[in-house]
CSV table of C-alpha atoms in Angstrom, one decimal:
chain,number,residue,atom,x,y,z
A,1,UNK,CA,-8.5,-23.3,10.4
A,2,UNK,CA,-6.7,-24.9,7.5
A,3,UNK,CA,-3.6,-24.4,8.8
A,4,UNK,CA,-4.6,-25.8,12.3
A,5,UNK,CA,-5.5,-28.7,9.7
A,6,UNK,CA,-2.4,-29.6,8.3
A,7,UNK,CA,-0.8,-29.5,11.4
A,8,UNK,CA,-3.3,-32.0,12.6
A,9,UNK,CA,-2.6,-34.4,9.9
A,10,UNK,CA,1.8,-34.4,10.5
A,11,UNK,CA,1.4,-34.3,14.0
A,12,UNK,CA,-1.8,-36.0,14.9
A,13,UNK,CA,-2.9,-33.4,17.6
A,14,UNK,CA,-5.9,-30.8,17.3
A,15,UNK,CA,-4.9,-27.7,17.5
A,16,UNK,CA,-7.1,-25.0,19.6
A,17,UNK,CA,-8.0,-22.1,17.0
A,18,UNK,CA,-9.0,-18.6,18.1
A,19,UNK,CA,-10.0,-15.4,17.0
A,20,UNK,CA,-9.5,-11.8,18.1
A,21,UNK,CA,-10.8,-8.4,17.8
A,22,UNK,CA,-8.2,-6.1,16.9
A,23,UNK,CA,-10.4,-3.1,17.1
A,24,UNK,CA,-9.9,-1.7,20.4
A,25,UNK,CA,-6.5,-2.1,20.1
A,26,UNK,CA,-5.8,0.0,16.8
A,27,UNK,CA,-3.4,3.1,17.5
A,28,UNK,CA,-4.6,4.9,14.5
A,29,UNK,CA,-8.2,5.0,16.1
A,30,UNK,CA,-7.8,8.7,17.6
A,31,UNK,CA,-7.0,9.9,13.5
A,32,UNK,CA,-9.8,7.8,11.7
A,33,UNK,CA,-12.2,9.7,14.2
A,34,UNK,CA,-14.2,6.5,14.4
A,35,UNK,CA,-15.1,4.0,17.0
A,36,UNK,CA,-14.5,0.0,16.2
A,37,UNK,CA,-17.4,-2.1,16.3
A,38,UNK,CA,-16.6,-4.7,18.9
A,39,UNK,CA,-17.0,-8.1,17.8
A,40,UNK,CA,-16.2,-11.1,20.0
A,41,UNK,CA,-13.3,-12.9,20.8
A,42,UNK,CA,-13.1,-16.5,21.0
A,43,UNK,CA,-10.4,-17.8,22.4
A,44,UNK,CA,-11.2,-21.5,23.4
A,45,UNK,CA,-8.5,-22.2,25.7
A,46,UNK,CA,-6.3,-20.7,28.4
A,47,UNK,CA,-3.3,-19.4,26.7
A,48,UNK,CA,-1.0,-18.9,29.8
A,49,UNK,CA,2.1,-20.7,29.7
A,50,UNK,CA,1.5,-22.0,26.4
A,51,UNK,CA,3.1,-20.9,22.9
A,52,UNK,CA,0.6,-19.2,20.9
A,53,UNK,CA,0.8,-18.9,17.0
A,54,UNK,CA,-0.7,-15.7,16.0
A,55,UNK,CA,-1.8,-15.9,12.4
A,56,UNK,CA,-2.7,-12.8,9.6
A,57,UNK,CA,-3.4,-12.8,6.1
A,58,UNK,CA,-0.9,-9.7,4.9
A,59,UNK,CA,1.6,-8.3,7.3
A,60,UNK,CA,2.2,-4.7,6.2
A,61,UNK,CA,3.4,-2.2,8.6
A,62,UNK,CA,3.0,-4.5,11.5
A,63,UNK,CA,0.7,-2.0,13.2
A,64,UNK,CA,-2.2,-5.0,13.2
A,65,UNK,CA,0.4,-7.8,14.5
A,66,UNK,CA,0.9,-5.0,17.4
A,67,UNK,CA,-2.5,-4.7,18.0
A,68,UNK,CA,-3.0,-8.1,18.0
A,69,UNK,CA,-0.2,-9.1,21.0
A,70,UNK,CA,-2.0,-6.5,22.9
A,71,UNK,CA,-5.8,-8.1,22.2
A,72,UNK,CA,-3.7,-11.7,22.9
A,73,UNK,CA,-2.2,-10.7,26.7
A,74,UNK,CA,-5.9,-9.4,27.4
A,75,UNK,CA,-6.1,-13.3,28.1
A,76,UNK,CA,-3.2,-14.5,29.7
A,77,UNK,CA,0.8,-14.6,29.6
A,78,UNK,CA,1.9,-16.8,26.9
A,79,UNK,CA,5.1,-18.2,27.3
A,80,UNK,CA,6.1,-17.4,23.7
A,81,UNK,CA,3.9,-15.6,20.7
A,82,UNK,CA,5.3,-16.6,17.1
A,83,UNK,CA,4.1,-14.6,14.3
A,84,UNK,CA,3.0,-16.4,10.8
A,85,UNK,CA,1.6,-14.7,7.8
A,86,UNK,CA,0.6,-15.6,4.7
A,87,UNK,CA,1.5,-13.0,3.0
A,88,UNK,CA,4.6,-10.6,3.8
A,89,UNK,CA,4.7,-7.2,1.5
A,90,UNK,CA,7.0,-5.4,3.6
A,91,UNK,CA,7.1,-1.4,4.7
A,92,UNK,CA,7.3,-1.9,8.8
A,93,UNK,CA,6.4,0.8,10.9
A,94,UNK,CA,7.5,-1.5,14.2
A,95,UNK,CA,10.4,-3.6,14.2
A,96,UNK,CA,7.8,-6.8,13.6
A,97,UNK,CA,8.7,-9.7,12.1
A,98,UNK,CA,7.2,-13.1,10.5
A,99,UNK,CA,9.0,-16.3,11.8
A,100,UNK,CA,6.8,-18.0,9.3
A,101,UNK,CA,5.8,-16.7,6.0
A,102,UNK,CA,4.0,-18.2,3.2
A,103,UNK,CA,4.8,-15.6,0.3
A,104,UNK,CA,6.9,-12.4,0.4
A,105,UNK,CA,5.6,-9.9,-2.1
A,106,UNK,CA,7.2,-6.8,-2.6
A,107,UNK,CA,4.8,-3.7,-3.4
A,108,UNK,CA,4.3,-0.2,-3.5
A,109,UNK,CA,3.3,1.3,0.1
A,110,UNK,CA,0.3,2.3,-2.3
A,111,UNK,CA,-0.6,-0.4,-3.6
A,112,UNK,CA,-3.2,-3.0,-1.8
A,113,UNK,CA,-2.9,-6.7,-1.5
A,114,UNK,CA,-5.9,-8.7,-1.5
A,115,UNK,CA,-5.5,-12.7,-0.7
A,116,UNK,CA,-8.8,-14.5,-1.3
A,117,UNK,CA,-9.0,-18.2,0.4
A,118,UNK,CA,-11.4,-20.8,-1.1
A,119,UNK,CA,-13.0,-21.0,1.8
A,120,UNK,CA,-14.4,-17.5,1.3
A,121,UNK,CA,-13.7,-16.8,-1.9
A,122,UNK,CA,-13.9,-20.1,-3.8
A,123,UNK,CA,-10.5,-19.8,-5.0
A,124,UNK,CA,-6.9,-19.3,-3.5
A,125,UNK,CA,-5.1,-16.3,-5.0
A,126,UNK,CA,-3.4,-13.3,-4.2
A,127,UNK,CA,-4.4,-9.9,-6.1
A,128,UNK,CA,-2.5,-6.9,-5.9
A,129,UNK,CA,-5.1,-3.8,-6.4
A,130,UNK,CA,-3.0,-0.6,-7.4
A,131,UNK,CA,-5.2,2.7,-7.8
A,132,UNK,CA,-5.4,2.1,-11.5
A,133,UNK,CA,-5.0,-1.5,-12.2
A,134,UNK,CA,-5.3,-5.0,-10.7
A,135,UNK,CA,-2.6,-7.6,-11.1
A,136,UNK,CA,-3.5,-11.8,-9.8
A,137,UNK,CA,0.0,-13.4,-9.0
């Protein structure tokens, strides 16, 4: 929603916000052996014909942006999806990419980024959780 925000205040429009569930639309589902829990999606407006920023926190392998296009057409045709993320680590799987990026931040394939918002957190920062140690940038 802050981002939504700060658009609001250059361009003096309000921006419909969303949210999807990814779940059903994970392809590692059939090797986790587990069933998503289904939460709702909320999707206040039609989104047919109209360009539709999708936004995530950490784009990895771009398996979650995938998923994510496939929750999004669920609702309608867009005329044009644009990707931004916060946080861009690298190590695609798909041939995804950001057209807007906050950060890149290069890391191991084994290490995990966390991004805490202050909205959630209380503070904005970006942690980067390897098995044996934890590093704030």
């Amino acid at each position: 929603h802050r981002i939504a925000e700060v658009i609001k205040g250059f361009e003096r429009v309000d921006i419909p916000v969303g949210a999807l569930d990814i779940g059903p639309h994970r392809d590692d589902l059939p090797y986790l052996g587990v069933q998503p829990v289904i939460r709702p999606n909320d999707i206040p407006t039609s989104i047919t014909d109209k360009n539709v920023v999708l936004v995530d926190d950490v784009l990895f392998t771009g398996r979650s942006t995938r998923a994510a296009m496939d929750a999004l057409i669920d609702f309608g045709r867009p005329q044009r999806i644009l990707l931004a993320v916060l946080i861009d680590r690298g190590h695609r799987e798909l041939p995804i990419k950001a057209n807007f990026v906050g950060k890149n931040i290069p890391s191991s394939r084994y290490e995990r980024i966390q991004l805490r918002l202050r909205e959630t957190d209380g503070v904005d920062e970006v942690v980067i959780v390897s098995p044996a140690k934890a590093a704030v940038v």
